[in-house]
Each structure stands twice: as C-alpha cells, then as structure tokens.
C-alpha cells in the first residue's frame, strides 16, 4: 500500500514513565499521529473478542496495535 491509500488518524497509547524523584513508574496516555491499516480481533483467555486497529506511526514507521476506542479518524 502507498501512503496515499492510507488514512491519517490520531491514536493514543499508554506508556510507562519513571518519575525523577522516586523509583516508581506511572502510566501516561500519549497522543500521536499515524496511518490506519486494518481492523483486527483477538480472543482473550475467557474467549471474549478484543477489537484493535493496526496503525503505522507517522514518525517512526513502527506498526502499533491500538484499542478500537483509542483511534480517531
């Protein structure tokens, strides 16, 4: 696929961030831009389906699985 075929999306992912003063790490939601590729579904241990989107990061080119609720077109 060419990048002209892909839709530009905004997505958010949770990243772990270490604080400078303590050794504990916290999670923080970070928004980024990327290119939408495809929808997918995985089954968890209980057999429930979890839907996700496969998004290519606009800056790094890495493919990221993002929860369906964290993607904005």
XYZ file of N, CA and C in Angstrom:
219
model
N 0.822 -1.184 0.000
C 0.000 0.000 0.000
C 0.866 1.247 0.000
N 0.406 2.221 -0.699
C 1.064 3.525 -0.681
C 0.493 4.353 0.450
N 1.231 5.332 0.879
C 0.723 6.194 1.950
C -0.464 7.019 1.486
N -0.617 7.212 0.200
C -1.775 7.950 -0.290
C -3.048 7.125 -0.124
N -2.924 5.794 -0.045
C -4.073 4.920 0.141
C -4.506 4.839 1.605
N -3.620 5.174 2.527
C -3.894 5.035 3.950
C -4.482 6.308 4.531
N -5.346 6.145 5.551
C -5.982 7.301 6.193
C -5.148 7.759 7.383
N -5.005 9.061 7.521
C -4.301 9.645 8.651
C -5.229 9.640 9.862
N -4.741 9.112 10.987
C -5.543 9.025 12.202
C -4.759 9.569 13.385
N -5.489 9.924 14.434
C -4.879 10.258 15.713
C -5.183 9.097 16.641
N -4.172 8.608 17.347
C -4.374 7.500 18.261
C -3.666 7.793 19.569
N -4.086 7.096 20.612
C -3.450 7.278 21.908
C -3.027 5.923 22.456
N -1.844 5.904 23.045
C -1.298 4.695 23.652
C -0.857 5.021 25.075
N -0.805 3.998 25.911
C -0.364 4.168 27.287
C 1.106 3.790 27.374
N 1.906 4.686 27.907
C 3.345 4.434 28.063
C 3.722 4.571 29.521
N 4.687 3.770 29.948
C 5.175 3.857 31.318
C 6.232 4.947 31.408
N 6.113 5.772 32.448
C 7.029 6.890 32.645
C 7.580 6.793 34.056
N 8.904 6.835 34.189
C 9.529 6.835 35.512
C 9.658 8.267 36.002
N 9.318 8.466 37.256
C 9.475 9.807 37.819
C 10.914 10.004 38.261
N 11.352 11.238 38.283
C 12.745 11.542 38.608
C 13.035 11.398 40.090
N 12.048 11.705 40.930
C 12.276 11.692 42.369
C 12.144 10.313 42.990
N 11.243 9.490 42.482
C 11.056 8.167 43.073
C 11.337 7.086 42.035
N 11.416 5.859 42.500
C 11.705 4.747 41.599
C 10.445 4.156 40.984
N 9.289 4.644 41.389
C 8.026 4.124 40.873
C 7.781 4.629 39.457
N 7.127 3.804 38.670
C 6.762 4.218 37.323
C 5.249 4.389 37.255
N 4.824 5.334 36.475
C 3.411 5.599 36.285
C 3.090 5.475 34.806
N 1.819 5.303 34.498
C 1.420 5.219 33.099
C 0.789 6.539 32.672
N 1.031 6.893 31.419
C 0.564 8.164 30.882
C 0.058 7.926 29.468
N -1.113 8.489 29.126
C -1.638 8.369 27.767
C -0.988 9.421 26.888
N -0.468 8.970 25.761
C 0.220 9.850 24.821
C -0.518 9.793 23.489
N -0.822 10.959 22.911
C -1.477 11.024 21.605
C -0.428 11.163 20.512
N -0.684 10.502 19.378
C 0.248 10.547 18.251
C -0.542 10.452 16.943
N 0.133 10.737 15.835
C -0.454 10.622 14.506
C 0.100 9.396 13.802
N -0.742 8.768 13.002
C -0.299 7.597 12.269
C -1.205 7.316 11.087
N -0.910 6.223 10.397
C -1.676 5.810 9.223
C -2.394 4.508 9.518
N -3.718 4.497 9.334
C -4.550 3.329 9.613
C -4.352 2.276 8.530
N -4.162 1.006 8.956
C -4.013 -0.101 8.013
C -5.240 -1.003 7.987
N -5.599 -1.613 9.141
C -6.651 -2.624 9.139
C -7.216 -2.802 10.547
N -8.453 -3.290 10.614
C -9.057 -3.692 11.880
C -8.741 -5.152 12.126
N -8.703 -5.563 13.395
C -8.462 -6.955 13.736
C -9.148 -7.311 15.034
N -9.131 -8.614 15.365
C -9.736 -9.084 16.609
C -8.895 -10.214 17.177
N -8.753 -10.208 18.498
C -8.069 -11.278 19.226
C -9.013 -11.812 20.280
N -8.879 -13.083 20.610
C -9.658 -13.666 21.701
C -8.794 -13.692 22.954
N -9.365 -13.259 24.079
C -8.620 -13.318 25.332
C -8.779 -14.695 25.968
N -8.285 -14.867 27.179
C -8.300 -16.173 27.836
C -9.709 -16.685 28.104
N -10.659 -15.788 28.269
C -12.035 -16.184 28.540
C -12.842 -16.418 27.273
N -12.263 -16.148 26.110
C -12.958 -16.346 24.848
C -13.657 -15.107 24.332
N -13.506 -13.976 25.009
C -14.102 -12.723 24.553
C -13.218 -12.092 23.481
N -13.859 -11.510 22.468
C -13.098 -10.867 21.404
C -12.710 -9.445 21.796
N -11.481 -9.088 21.526
C -10.969 -7.738 21.735
C -10.614 -7.165 20.369
N -11.243 -6.062 19.994
C -11.001 -5.453 18.693
C -9.876 -4.426 18.791
N -9.059 -4.371 17.742
C -7.942 -3.449 17.700
C -7.769 -2.923 16.283
N -6.980 -1.872 16.175
C -6.621 -1.290 14.880
C -5.117 -1.391 14.716
N -4.678 -1.683 13.532
C -3.248 -1.716 13.227
C -2.891 -0.374 12.596
N -2.024 0.382 13.296
C -1.682 1.747 12.887
C -0.174 1.859 12.725
N 0.248 2.500 11.648
C 1.666 2.773 11.408
C 1.976 4.169 11.935
N 2.934 4.270 12.837
C 3.306 5.568 13.403
C 3.878 6.456 12.304
N 3.442 7.708 12.251
C 3.857 8.637 11.192
C 5.323 9.020 11.316
N 5.862 9.077 12.528
C 7.254 9.499 12.714
C 8.241 8.350 12.567
N 7.969 7.219 13.217
C 8.937 6.127 13.247
C 8.675 5.050 12.214
N 7.448 4.913 11.750
C 7.112 3.865 10.801
C 6.834 2.525 11.462
N 6.790 2.476 12.784
C 6.532 1.236 13.507
C 5.036 0.932 13.493
N 4.687 -0.361 13.403
C 3.299 -0.781 13.454
C 2.891 -0.982 14.906
N 1.728 -0.445 15.267
C 1.264 -0.473 16.647
C -0.164 -1.009 16.668
N -0.449 -1.947 17.598
C -1.814 -2.396 17.823
C -2.451 -1.442 18.824
N -3.558 -0.826 18.435
C -4.217 0.170 19.267
C -5.644 -0.296 19.518
N -6.147 -0.128 20.739
C -7.533 -0.464 21.052
C -8.478 0.345 20.167
N -9.591 -0.268 19.796
C -10.506 0.381 18.853
C -11.052 1.706 19.372
N -11.156 1.861 20.684
C -11.702 3.093 21.242
C -10.689 4.231 21.281
N -9.399 3.932 21.019
C -8.346 4.938 21.077
C -7.952 5.474 19.705
N -8.757 5.207 18.674
C -8.450 5.668 17.317
C -9.469 6.723 16.914
N -8.991 7.846 16.402
C -9.862 8.929 15.909
C -9.510 9.230 14.462
N -10.514 9.161 13.601
C -10.327 9.444 12.183
C -10.493 10.913 11.896
